[in-house]
Amino acid sequence: MPTHSLRHLNSFKLAANAKELIDITSIAQLDALLPTSGNTLILGGGSNLLFTQDYDGLILHNQLKGIEITQDDEFYYLQVAGGENWHDLVMSCAKQGIGGLENLALIPGTVGAAPVQNIGAYGVEFCDVCEQVQAHDMESGSKQVFSVSQCQFSYRESYFKAKRQFFITGVQLKLAKKWQPELGYGELKAWAQSLNSAPTPLQVANQVIAIRENKLPDPRVLPNVGSFFKNPLVSMEQARTLKFSYPAMPQYPNQGKIKLAAGWLIDQLGLKGYGIGGAAVHQHQALVLINKKDATSKDVVMLAQSVREKVAEQFGVTLEPEVNFIDAGGYSHLDKALTYV
Ligand code: NAP
């Protein structure tokens, strides 16, 4: 029988249990584990996971801590343990006048989860600041160091996300001392234009926080997992056809395709506030699904499917969840969850 509650370890606050759970606070603990084959799940902040069933395996909770900063004439080098809190790292750097991470303020989760998802916001992605990623391979029991190209980063994707067997023990970040703020995104751009002088990293971080707090639900009040769906990439041809029918549709070139804003598509259908059971589309940001009151995993799965169906019907675009579905056997997906909820 599963015995470890996961409710406090997932930011959607869904009720689920795990058969076994170990807090990893030292690399020696990882070394002592036998190579695993199969049901081992690596958990960071639980801010991008959706437990749709009790988990029938071992969960390793990354609690490795430590930050070291070195520098030369041109760069700061940060060695950060995987269990550190991402937002705390961003703010610590910004307060020390170290620029480069400020656009990524208030992203929930751990440092170790950042490369897996290649987290991104307001025109900056983790891959822009990453120098290397250190990981423990759960299948072979070996330690590995990945260069940026070996991480195979792309839009919200990486080698680690594809493989899943790597416990990220640490990352090394390289931040230029000649810092240039990235202020190209709409709301940041408007703010920057209103300033009399160039902002500091801390000012940018605080502005990102203000923008996000205005729009995104606080997970402590309305549990959620951030963007529930990925922004879909469509062909140039499909984008042209859509633009013809919906002239106001935001479209951004990305990786030889056109990126659409999933939140805009959902919002156009008037789905802000739309709910099933205790789960709902957030009133201010349609891309975020929230646990409004005692949501079950069934509520969330049914709501996600309903939103996906409505968007497909209207725009001919299939939304893919950004959040990871976890069932009894591990990583799963929305279509599978629909068969058992
Ligand atoms: P927004 O400003 O309402 O814009 C909607 C989408 O359009 C964004 O997702 C963004 O794509 C894209 N976009 C906007 N301006 C762009 C530009 N100048 N160039 C290229 N793409 C542009 O977005 P939002 O929902 O409030 O989010 C703001 C930022 O925070 C975004 O970067 C978003 O990715 C990030 N965010 C991430 C999460 C998460 O859970 N992963 C949650 C909330 C917000 P991109 O997503 O590709 O940037």
mmCIF file of C-alpha atoms and ligand atoms in Angstrom:
data_model
loop_
_atom_site.group_PDB
_atom_site.id
_atom_site.type_symbol
_atom_site.label_atom_id
_atom_site.label_comp_id
_atom_site.label_asym_id
_atom_site.label_seq_id
_atom_site.Cartn_x
_atom_site.Cartn_y
_atom_site.Cartn_z
ATOM 1 C CA MET A 1 0.000 0.000 0.000
ATOM 2 C CA PRO A 2 1.328 3.479 -0.871
ATOM 3 C CA THR A 3 2.218 5.360 2.286
ATOM 4 C CA HIS A 4 3.793 8.715 1.400
ATOM 5 C CA SER A 5 1.440 11.597 0.735
ATOM 6 C CA LEU A 6 2.414 13.739 -2.254
ATOM 7 C CA ARG A 7 -0.138 16.481 -1.711
ATOM 8 C CA HIS A 8 2.400 18.927 -0.264
ATOM 9 C CA LEU A 9 4.944 17.999 -2.954
ATOM 10 C CA ASN A 10 2.886 19.006 -6.001
ATOM 11 C CA SER A 11 1.863 22.600 -6.630
ATOM 12 C CA PHE A 12 -1.588 21.585 -7.967
ATOM 13 C CA LYS A 13 -2.162 20.076 -4.485
ATOM 14 C CA LEU A 14 -3.747 16.924 -5.865
ATOM 15 C CA ALA A 15 -4.204 14.026 -3.468
ATOM 16 C CA ALA A 16 -1.835 11.189 -4.365
ATOM 17 C CA ASN A 17 0.521 8.828 -2.590
ATOM 18 C CA ALA A 18 3.817 7.168 -3.404
ATOM 19 C CA LYS A 19 5.011 3.728 -2.412
ATOM 20 C CA GLU A 20 8.472 5.033 -1.407
ATOM 21 C CA LEU A 21 9.975 8.488 -1.040
ATOM 22 C CA ILE A 22 13.553 9.511 -0.211
ATOM 23 C CA ASP A 23 14.798 13.058 0.400
ATOM 24 C CA ILE A 24 18.150 13.335 -1.355
ATOM 25 C CA THR A 25 20.371 15.726 0.584
ATOM 26 C CA SER A 26 23.806 14.406 -0.456
ATOM 27 C CA ILE A 27 25.366 12.922 -3.577
ATOM 28 C CA ALA A 28 26.597 10.035 -1.418
ATOM 29 C CA GLN A 29 22.951 8.976 -1.031
ATOM 30 C CA LEU A 30 22.659 8.711 -4.816
ATOM 31 C CA ASP A 31 25.904 6.751 -5.028
ATOM 32 C CA ALA A 32 24.554 4.302 -2.455
ATOM 33 C CA LEU A 33 21.401 3.623 -4.494
ATOM 34 C CA LEU A 34 21.506 0.635 -6.777
ATOM 35 C CA PRO A 35 21.022 1.470 -10.442
ATOM 36 C CA THR A 36 17.284 1.474 -10.982
ATOM 37 C CA SER A 37 15.356 0.074 -13.866
ATOM 38 C CA GLY A 38 11.879 1.404 -14.146
ATOM 39 C CA ASN A 39 9.748 2.985 -11.516
ATOM 40 C CA THR A 40 11.864 5.809 -10.109
ATOM 41 C CA LEU A 41 10.634 9.377 -10.349
ATOM 42 C CA ILE A 42 12.801 12.405 -9.719
ATOM 43 C CA LEU A 43 10.959 15.230 -8.034
ATOM 44 C CA GLY A 44 12.043 18.835 -7.626
ATOM 45 C CA GLY A 45 9.527 21.501 -6.649
ATOM 46 C CA GLY A 46 6.566 19.533 -8.052
ATOM 47 C CA SER A 47 5.450 22.607 -9.976
ATOM 48 C CA ASN A 48 5.204 20.924 -13.362
ATOM 49 C CA LEU A 49 3.720 17.559 -12.387
ATOM 50 C CA LEU A 50 0.157 16.297 -12.323
ATOM 51 C CA PHE A 51 -0.410 13.120 -10.303
ATOM 52 C CA THR A 52 -3.353 11.340 -11.894
ATOM 53 C CA GLN A 53 -3.004 8.179 -9.756
ATOM 54 C CA ASP A 54 -1.070 6.935 -6.752
ATOM 55 C CA TYR A 55 2.522 6.380 -7.790
ATOM 56 C CA ASP A 56 3.640 2.769 -7.564
ATOM 57 C CA GLY A 57 7.370 3.324 -7.185
ATOM 58 C CA LEU A 58 10.238 5.242 -5.626
ATOM 59 C CA ILE A 59 10.347 9.038 -5.599
ATOM 60 C CA LEU A 60 13.693 10.793 -5.146
ATOM 61 C CA HIS A 61 13.121 14.311 -3.866
ATOM 62 C CA ASN A 62 15.981 16.611 -4.854
ATOM 63 C CA GLN A 63 17.067 18.568 -1.765
ATOM 64 C CA LEU A 64 20.730 19.102 -2.700
ATOM 65 C CA LYS A 65 21.843 22.566 -1.591
ATOM 66 C CA GLY A 66 24.759 24.887 -2.254
ATOM 67 C CA ILE A 67 25.709 27.911 -4.373
ATOM 68 C CA GLU A 68 29.283 28.945 -5.235
ATOM 69 C CA ILE A 69 30.106 32.027 -7.279
ATOM 70 C CA THR A 70 33.493 32.601 -8.921
ATOM 71 C CA GLN A 71 34.486 35.160 -11.537
ATOM 72 C CA ASP A 72 37.080 36.309 -14.028
ATOM 73 C CA ASP A 73 37.318 39.643 -15.862
ATOM 74 C CA GLU A 74 34.380 38.909 -18.131
ATOM 75 C CA PHE A 75 32.056 36.448 -16.407
ATOM 76 C CA TYR A 76 30.503 35.238 -13.197
ATOM 77 C CA TYR A 77 30.406 31.442 -12.895
ATOM 78 C CA LEU A 78 27.724 29.987 -10.661
ATOM 79 C CA GLN A 79 27.852 26.403 -9.437
ATOM 80 C CA VAL A 80 24.406 25.666 -8.056
ATOM 81 C CA ALA A 81 23.068 22.448 -6.526
ATOM 82 C CA GLY A 82 19.937 20.978 -8.122
ATOM 83 C CA GLY A 83 17.712 21.229 -5.042
ATOM 84 C CA GLU A 84 18.110 24.999 -4.657
ATOM 85 C CA ASN A 85 15.002 27.091 -5.259
ATOM 86 C CA TRP A 86 15.149 28.732 -8.689
ATOM 87 C CA HIS A 87 13.484 32.021 -7.771
ATOM 88 C CA ASP A 88 15.692 32.458 -4.693
ATOM 89 C CA LEU A 89 18.748 32.030 -6.924
ATOM 90 C CA VAL A 90 17.442 34.643 -9.381
ATOM 91 C CA MET A 91 16.801 37.143 -6.591
ATOM 92 C CA SER A 92 20.127 36.480 -4.875
ATOM 93 C CA CYS A 93 21.943 37.248 -8.164
ATOM 94 C CA ALA A 94 19.822 40.311 -8.926
ATOM 95 C CA LYS A 95 20.467 41.709 -5.436
ATOM 96 C CA GLN A 96 24.221 41.273 -5.948
ATOM 97 C CA GLY A 97 23.974 43.134 -9.272
ATOM 98 C CA ILE A 98 24.638 39.961 -11.280
ATOM 99 C CA GLY A 99 22.480 40.135 -14.402
ATOM 100 C CA GLY A 100 21.199 37.435 -16.733
ATOM 101 C CA LEU A 101 18.566 35.539 -14.744
ATOM 102 C CA GLU A 102 16.165 38.391 -13.895
ATOM 103 C CA ASN A 103 13.607 37.631 -16.654
ATOM 104 C CA LEU A 104 13.220 34.201 -15.105
ATOM 105 C CA ALA A 105 12.090 35.553 -11.723
ATOM 106 C CA LEU A 106 9.154 33.910 -9.951
ATOM 107 C CA ILE A 107 9.289 30.721 -12.017
ATOM 108 C CA PRO A 108 8.424 28.059 -9.450
ATOM 109 C CA GLY A 109 10.503 24.935 -8.960
ATOM 110 C CA THR A 110 14.092 23.921 -8.376
ATOM 111 C CA VAL A 111 17.353 24.653 -10.150
ATOM 112 C CA GLY A 112 17.570 20.976 -11.114
ATOM 113 C CA ALA A 113 14.255 21.181 -12.951
ATOM 114 C CA ALA A 114 15.326 24.253 -14.946
ATOM 115 C CA PRO A 115 17.402 22.392 -17.595
ATOM 116 C CA VAL A 116 14.880 19.556 -17.900
ATOM 117 C CA GLN A 117 12.177 21.938 -19.053
ATOM 118 C CA ASN A 118 14.576 24.545 -20.466
ATOM 119 C CA ILE A 119 12.489 27.079 -18.551
ATOM 120 C CA GLY A 120 11.853 30.362 -20.297
ATOM 121 C CA ALA A 121 10.103 33.674 -19.877
ATOM 122 C CA TYR A 122 10.140 37.105 -21.496
ATOM 123 C CA GLY A 123 12.658 36.181 -24.172
ATOM 124 C CA VAL A 124 15.249 34.428 -21.951
ATOM 125 C CA GLU A 125 15.661 30.673 -21.687
ATOM 126 C CA PHE A 126 17.735 28.563 -19.321
ATOM 127 C CA CYS A 127 19.937 27.485 -22.261
ATOM 128 C CA ASP A 128 21.051 31.120 -22.715
ATOM 129 C CA VAL A 129 22.851 31.096 -19.357
ATOM 130 C CA CYS A 130 23.809 27.442 -19.020
ATOM 131 C CA GLU A 131 27.443 26.348 -19.186
ATOM 132 C CA GLN A 132 27.075 22.727 -18.092
ATOM 133 C CA VAL A 133 24.716 20.340 -16.316
ATOM 134 C CA GLN A 134 25.881 17.672 -13.863
ATOM 135 C CA ALA A 135 23.724 14.599 -13.413
ATOM 136 C CA HIS A 136 23.585 11.180 -11.829
ATOM 137 C CA ASP A 137 22.407 8.543 -14.305
ATOM 138 C CA MET A 138 19.868 6.461 -12.366
ATOM 139 C CA GLU A 139 20.114 3.577 -14.825
ATOM 140 C CA SER A 140 23.895 3.097 -14.865
ATOM 141 C CA GLY A 141 24.696 4.684 -11.501
ATOM 142 C CA SER A 142 27.369 6.865 -13.186
ATOM 143 C CA LYS A 143 27.984 10.600 -12.908
ATOM 144 C CA GLN A 144 27.856 12.636 -16.097
ATOM 145 C CA VAL A 145 28.622 16.193 -17.100
ATOM 146 C CA PHE A 146 26.749 17.628 -20.080
ATOM 147 C CA SER A 147 27.920 20.556 -22.193
ATOM 148 C CA VAL A 148 25.212 22.887 -23.501
ATOM 149 C CA SER A 149 25.123 21.179 -26.900
ATOM 150 C CA GLN A 150 24.825 17.752 -25.231
ATOM 151 C CA CYS A 151 21.778 19.018 -23.325
ATOM 152 C CA GLN A 152 19.945 19.330 -26.692
ATOM 153 C CA PHE A 153 17.917 22.297 -25.527
ATOM 154 C CA SER A 154 14.966 23.499 -27.564
ATOM 155 C CA TYR A 155 11.647 25.200 -26.786
ATOM 156 C CA ARG A 156 10.719 23.825 -23.303
ATOM 157 C CA GLU A 157 12.584 20.603 -24.185
ATOM 158 C CA SER A 158 15.934 18.963 -23.442
ATOM 159 C CA TYR A 159 17.799 15.671 -23.543
ATOM 160 C CA PHE A 160 16.887 15.170 -19.859
ATOM 161 C CA LYS A 161 13.191 15.546 -20.562
ATOM 162 C CA ALA A 162 13.422 12.977 -23.343
ATOM 163 C CA LYS A 163 15.426 10.482 -21.244
ATOM 164 C CA ARG A 164 14.089 10.947 -17.712
ATOM 165 C CA GLN A 165 16.784 8.828 -16.035
ATOM 166 C CA PHE A 166 18.994 11.741 -14.977
ATOM 167 C CA PHE A 167 18.941 13.163 -11.479
ATOM 168 C CA ILE A 168 20.311 16.689 -11.955
ATOM 169 C CA THR A 169 22.788 17.196 -9.129
ATOM 170 C CA GLY A 170 23.983 20.650 -10.191
ATOM 171 C CA VAL A 171 24.282 23.229 -12.930
ATOM 172 C CA GLN A 172 26.980 25.674 -13.875
ATOM 173 C CA LEU A 173 25.787 29.039 -15.174
ATOM 174 C CA LYS A 174 27.904 31.636 -16.964
ATOM 175 C CA LEU A 175 26.719 35.228 -16.705
ATOM 176 C CA ALA A 176 28.415 38.063 -18.594
ATOM 177 C CA LYS A 177 29.604 41.035 -16.568
ATOM 178 C CA LYS A 178 28.766 43.216 -19.575
ATOM 179 C CA TRP A 179 25.083 42.624 -18.941
ATOM 180 C CA GLN A 180 22.443 43.729 -21.419
ATOM 181 C CA PRO A 181 18.829 43.526 -20.230
ATOM 182 C CA GLU A 182 16.430 41.596 -22.459
ATOM 183 C CA LEU A 183 13.411 43.876 -22.674
ATOM 184 C CA GLY A 184 11.882 42.866 -26.011
ATOM 185 C CA TYR A 185 8.634 41.349 -24.698
ATOM 186 C CA GLY A 186 5.565 43.601 -24.708
ATOM 187 C CA GLU A 187 4.927 44.325 -21.044
ATOM 188 C CA LEU A 188 8.635 44.645 -20.175
ATOM 189 C CA LYS A 189 9.237 46.804 -23.232
ATOM 190 C CA ALA A 190 6.500 49.246 -22.267
ATOM 191 C CA TRP A 191 7.935 49.502 -18.745
ATOM 192 C CA ALA A 192 11.520 49.995 -19.997
ATOM 193 C CA GLN A 193 10.390 52.794 -22.309
ATOM 194 C CA SER A 194 8.915 54.618 -19.334
ATOM 195 C CA LEU A 195 12.312 54.728 -17.519
ATOM 196 C CA ASN A 196 14.829 57.584 -17.654
ATOM 197 C CA SER A 197 17.881 55.340 -17.362
ATOM 198 C CA ALA A 198 18.844 51.733 -18.020
ATOM 199 C CA PRO A 199 17.390 49.412 -15.341
ATOM 200 C CA THR A 200 19.450 47.262 -12.970
ATOM 201 C CA PRO A 201 19.005 43.471 -12.824
ATOM 202 C CA LEU A 202 17.068 43.918 -9.576
ATOM 203 C CA GLN A 203 14.705 46.466 -11.134
ATOM 204 C CA VAL A 204 14.030 44.108 -14.054
ATOM 205 C CA ALA A 205 13.450 41.196 -11.666
ATOM 206 C CA ASN A 206 11.022 43.250 -9.598
ATOM 207 C CA GLN A 207 9.158 44.310 -12.729
ATOM 208 C CA VAL A 208 8.903 40.712 -13.942
ATOM 209 C CA ILE A 209 7.533 39.795 -10.503
ATOM 210 C CA ALA A 210 4.983 42.628 -10.690
ATOM 211 C CA ILE A 211 3.837 41.562 -14.181
ATOM 212 C CA ARG A 212 3.566 37.924 -13.192
ATOM 213 C CA GLU A 213 1.790 38.602 -9.906
ATOM 214 C CA ASN A 214 -0.734 40.707 -11.740
ATOM 215 C CA LYS A 215 -1.588 37.932 -14.148
ATOM 216 C CA LEU A 216 -0.645 34.584 -12.675
ATOM 217 C CA PRO A 217 -2.319 32.946 -9.688
ATOM 218 C CA ASP A 218 -0.235 32.519 -6.534
ATOM 219 C CA PRO A 219 0.134 28.715 -6.163
ATOM 220 C CA ARG A 220 -0.154 29.107 -2.380
ATOM 221 C CA VAL A 221 -3.656 30.557 -2.821
ATOM 222 C CA LEU A 222 -4.868 28.922 -6.033
ATOM 223 C CA PRO A 223 -2.798 25.775 -6.598
ATOM 224 C CA ASN A 224 -1.611 25.447 -10.226
ATOM 225 C CA VAL A 225 1.260 24.255 -12.395
ATOM 226 C CA GLY A 226 1.895 27.424 -14.425
ATOM 227 C CA SER A 227 1.271 27.133 -18.149
ATOM 228 C CA PHE A 228 -0.804 24.009 -18.550
ATOM 229 C CA PHE A 229 -0.369 23.781 -22.332
ATOM 230 C CA LYS A 230 2.591 24.474 -24.602
ATOM 231 C CA ASN A 231 2.356 27.237 -27.144
ATOM 232 C CA PRO A 232 1.695 25.278 -30.354
ATOM 233 C CA LEU A 233 4.065 25.499 -33.307
ATOM 234 C CA VAL A 234 2.254 25.408 -36.660
ATOM 235 C CA SER A 235 3.413 25.518 -40.283
ATOM 236 C CA MET A 236 3.748 28.874 -42.084
ATOM 237 C CA GLU A 237 0.867 27.846 -44.296
ATOM 238 C CA GLN A 238 -1.476 27.028 -41.420
ATOM 239 C CA ALA A 239 -0.452 30.269 -39.694
ATOM 240 C CA ARG A 240 -1.333 32.275 -42.832
ATOM 241 C CA THR A 241 -4.758 30.618 -43.045
ATOM 242 C CA LEU A 242 -5.421 31.298 -39.364
ATOM 243 C CA LYS A 243 -4.303 34.929 -39.680
ATOM 244 C CA PHE A 244 -6.749 35.377 -42.544
ATOM 245 C CA SER A 245 -9.651 34.203 -40.348
ATOM 246 C CA TYR A 246 -8.358 35.804 -37.118
ATOM 247 C CA PRO A 247 -6.367 38.949 -38.004
ATOM 248 C CA ALA A 248 -5.658 39.750 -34.332
ATOM 249 C CA MET A 249 -4.077 36.355 -33.631
ATOM 250 C CA PRO A 250 -0.541 36.774 -32.163
ATOM 251 C CA GLN A 251 2.029 34.803 -34.156
ATOM 252 C CA TYR A 252 5.773 34.546 -33.546
ATOM 253 C CA PRO A 253 8.405 32.904 -35.819
ATOM 254 C CA ASN A 254 10.088 30.048 -33.960
ATOM 255 C CA GLN A 255 12.366 27.229 -35.151
ATOM 256 C CA GLY A 256 11.272 27.616 -38.790
ATOM 257 C CA LYS A 257 7.624 27.448 -37.794
ATOM 258 C CA ILE A 258 5.097 29.846 -36.298
ATOM 259 C CA LYS A 259 4.411 29.849 -32.571
ATOM 260 C CA LEU A 260 0.841 30.634 -31.491
ATOM 261 C CA ALA A 261 -0.095 31.816 -27.996
ATOM 262 C CA ALA A 262 -2.113 28.956 -26.452
ATOM 263 C CA GLY A 263 -3.546 31.332 -23.841
ATOM 264 C CA TRP A 264 -4.885 33.620 -26.574
ATOM 265 C CA LEU A 265 -6.630 30.716 -28.326
ATOM 266 C CA ILE A 266 -8.310 29.609 -25.076
ATOM 267 C CA ASP A 267 -9.248 33.176 -24.179
ATOM 268 C CA GLN A 268 -10.897 33.740 -27.586
ATOM 269 C CA LEU A 269 -13.311 30.955 -26.741
ATOM 270 C CA GLY A 270 -14.385 32.813 -23.614
ATOM 271 C CA LEU A 271 -13.077 30.049 -21.368
ATOM 272 C CA LYS A 272 -11.593 32.179 -18.575
ATOM 273 C CA GLY A 273 -13.360 31.010 -15.425
ATOM 274 C CA TYR A 274 -14.729 27.875 -17.130
ATOM 275 C CA GLY A 275 -14.590 24.933 -14.742
ATOM 276 C CA ILE A 276 -15.257 21.241 -14.229
ATOM 277 C CA GLY A 277 -15.669 20.112 -10.617
ATOM 278 C CA GLY A 278 -13.035 21.880 -8.527
ATOM 279 C CA ALA A 279 -10.746 22.710 -11.481
ATOM 280 C CA ALA A 280 -11.043 25.862 -13.564
ATOM 281 C CA VAL A 281 -9.375 28.022 -16.196
ATOM 282 C CA HIS A 282 -7.827 30.981 -14.364
ATOM 283 C CA GLN A 283 -9.797 34.249 -14.639
ATOM 284 C CA HIS A 284 -6.752 36.356 -15.588
ATOM 285 C CA GLN A 285 -4.550 33.960 -17.571
ATOM 286 C CA ALA A 286 -6.319 31.381 -19.722
ATOM 287 C CA LEU A 287 -3.191 29.248 -20.091
ATOM 288 C CA VAL A 288 -3.252 28.363 -16.413
ATOM 289 C CA LEU A 289 -5.622 25.785 -14.943
ATOM 290 C CA ILE A 290 -6.209 26.122 -11.220
ATOM 291 C CA ASN A 291 -7.335 23.967 -8.321
ATOM 292 C CA LYS A 292 -10.204 26.232 -7.305
ATOM 293 C CA LYS A 293 -11.553 24.012 -4.555
ATOM 294 C CA ASP A 294 -10.745 20.388 -3.753
ATOM 295 C CA ALA A 295 -10.112 19.481 -7.403
ATOM 296 C CA THR A 296 -9.579 15.813 -8.137
ATOM 297 C CA SER A 297 -7.251 14.575 -10.851
ATOM 298 C CA LYS A 298 -10.401 13.580 -12.769
ATOM 299 C CA ASP A 299 -11.621 17.205 -12.704
ATOM 300 C CA VAL A 300 -8.306 18.445 -14.090
ATOM 301 C CA VAL A 301 -8.039 15.776 -16.765
ATOM 302 C CA MET A 302 -11.633 16.367 -17.925
ATOM 303 C CA LEU A 303 -11.111 20.130 -17.970
ATOM 304 C CA ALA A 304 -7.867 19.849 -19.934
ATOM 305 C CA GLN A 305 -9.556 17.593 -22.466
ATOM 306 C CA SER A 306 -12.547 19.892 -22.780
ATOM 307 C CA VAL A 307 -10.306 22.930 -23.396
ATOM 308 C CA ARG A 308 -8.218 20.974 -25.907
ATOM 309 C CA GLU A 309 -11.336 19.815 -27.795
ATOM 310 C CA LYS A 310 -12.829 23.305 -27.969
ATOM 311 C CA VAL A 311 -9.577 24.813 -29.267
ATOM 312 C CA ALA A 312 -9.202 22.056 -31.870
ATOM 313 C CA GLU A 313 -12.796 22.517 -33.023
ATOM 314 C CA GLN A 314 -12.459 26.286 -33.419
ATOM 315 C CA PHE A 315 -8.893 26.671 -34.713
ATOM 316 C CA GLY A 316 -7.881 23.218 -35.968
ATOM 317 C CA VAL A 317 -4.883 23.336 -33.590
ATOM 318 C CA THR A 318 -4.141 20.564 -31.069
ATOM 319 C CA LEU A 319 -2.831 21.772 -27.733
ATOM 320 C CA GLU A 320 -0.239 19.599 -26.026
ATOM 321 C CA PRO A 321 0.080 19.761 -22.252
ATOM 322 C CA GLU A 322 3.297 21.314 -20.949
ATOM 323 C CA VAL A 323 2.693 19.760 -17.541
ATOM 324 C CA ASN A 324 3.875 16.174 -17.017
ATOM 325 C CA PHE A 325 1.152 13.652 -16.264
ATOM 326 C CA ILE A 326 2.252 11.007 -13.747
ATOM 327 C CA ASP A 327 0.289 7.809 -13.207
ATOM 328 C CA ALA A 328 0.959 4.631 -11.223
ATOM 329 C CA GLY A 329 3.699 3.585 -13.652
ATOM 330 C CA GLY A 330 5.399 6.975 -14.118
ATOM 331 C CA TYR A 331 5.331 9.485 -16.972
ATOM 332 C CA SER A 332 2.053 9.345 -18.823
ATOM 333 C CA HIS A 333 -0.073 11.685 -20.933
ATOM 334 C CA LEU A 334 -3.504 13.224 -21.198
ATOM 335 C CA ASP A 335 -4.902 10.636 -23.634
ATOM 336 C CA LYS A 336 -3.933 7.777 -21.325
ATOM 337 C CA ALA A 337 -5.321 9.564 -18.265
ATOM 338 C CA LEU A 338 -8.668 9.903 -20.067
ATOM 339 C CA THR A 339 -8.955 6.114 -20.197
ATOM 340 C CA TYR A 340 -8.970 5.625 -16.415
ATOM 341 C CA VAL A 341 -10.196 8.781 -14.645
HETATM 342 P P1 NAP B 1 2.043 36.846 -22.920
HETATM 343 O O1 NAP B 1 2.878 38.056 -22.704
HETATM 344 O O2 NAP B 1 0.576 36.903 -22.682
HETATM 345 O O3 NAP B 1 2.293 36.269 -24.372
HETATM 346 C C1 NAP B 1 1.652 35.056 -24.786
HETATM 347 C C2 NAP B 1 2.681 34.186 -25.478
HETATM 348 O O4 NAP B 1 3.165 34.866 -26.614
HETATM 349 C C3 NAP B 1 3.834 33.899 -24.583
HETATM 350 O O5 NAP B 1 3.700 32.598 -24.104
HETATM 351 C C4 NAP B 1 5.065 34.125 -25.435
HETATM 352 O O6 NAP B 1 5.713 32.938 -25.808
HETATM 353 C C5 NAP B 1 4.561 34.737 -26.715
HETATM 354 N N1 NAP B 1 5.202 36.043 -26.901
HETATM 355 C C6 NAP B 1 4.807 37.233 -26.392
HETATM 356 N N2 NAP B 1 5.624 38.220 -26.816
HETATM 357 C C7 NAP B 1 6.564 37.623 -27.582
HETATM 358 C C8 NAP B 1 7.696 38.114 -28.297
HETATM 359 N N3 NAP B 1 8.020 39.422 -28.303
HETATM 360 N N4 NAP B 1 8.448 37.221 -28.993
HETATM 361 C C9 NAP B 1 8.138 35.907 -28.985
HETATM 362 N N5 NAP B 1 7.083 35.382 -28.327
HETATM 363 C C10 NAP B 1 6.303 36.235 -27.644
HETATM 364 O O7 NAP B 1 2.669 35.665 -22.041
HETATM 365 P P2 NAP B 1 2.402 35.241 -20.542
HETATM 366 O O8 NAP B 1 1.547 34.049 -20.535
HETATM 367 O O9 NAP B 1 2.032 36.432 -19.708
HETATM 368 O O10 NAP B 1 3.847 34.797 -20.138
HETATM 369 C C11 NAP B 1 4.932 35.701 -20.131
HETATM 370 C C12 NAP B 1 6.216 34.918 -20.195
HETATM 371 O O11 NAP B 1 6.345 34.065 -19.048
HETATM 372 C C13 NAP B 1 6.297 34.027 -21.420
HETATM 373 O O12 NAP B 1 7.616 34.054 -21.900
HETATM 374 C C14 NAP B 1 5.921 32.660 -20.885
HETATM 375 O O13 NAP B 1 6.513 31.620 -21.598
HETATM 376 C C15 NAP B 1 6.457 32.721 -19.478
HETATM 377 N N6 NAP B 1 5.660 31.861 -18.613
HETATM 378 C C16 NAP B 1 5.969 30.544 -18.517
HETATM 379 C C17 NAP B 1 5.197 29.730 -17.708
HETATM 380 C C18 NAP B 1 5.463 28.272 -17.582
HETATM 381 O O14 NAP B 1 4.836 27.621 -16.763
HETATM 382 N N7 NAP B 1 6.326 27.698 -18.372
HETATM 383 C C19 NAP B 1 4.119 30.230 -17.007
HETATM 384 C C20 NAP B 1 3.827 31.558 -17.157
HETATM 385 C C21 NAP B 1 4.596 32.366 -17.956
HETATM 386 P P3 NAP B 1 6.854 32.215 -24.944
HETATM 387 O O15 NAP B 1 6.101 31.388 -23.961
HETATM 388 O O16 NAP B 1 7.543 31.379 -25.955
HETATM 389 O O17 NAP B 1 7.737 33.219 -24.320
#
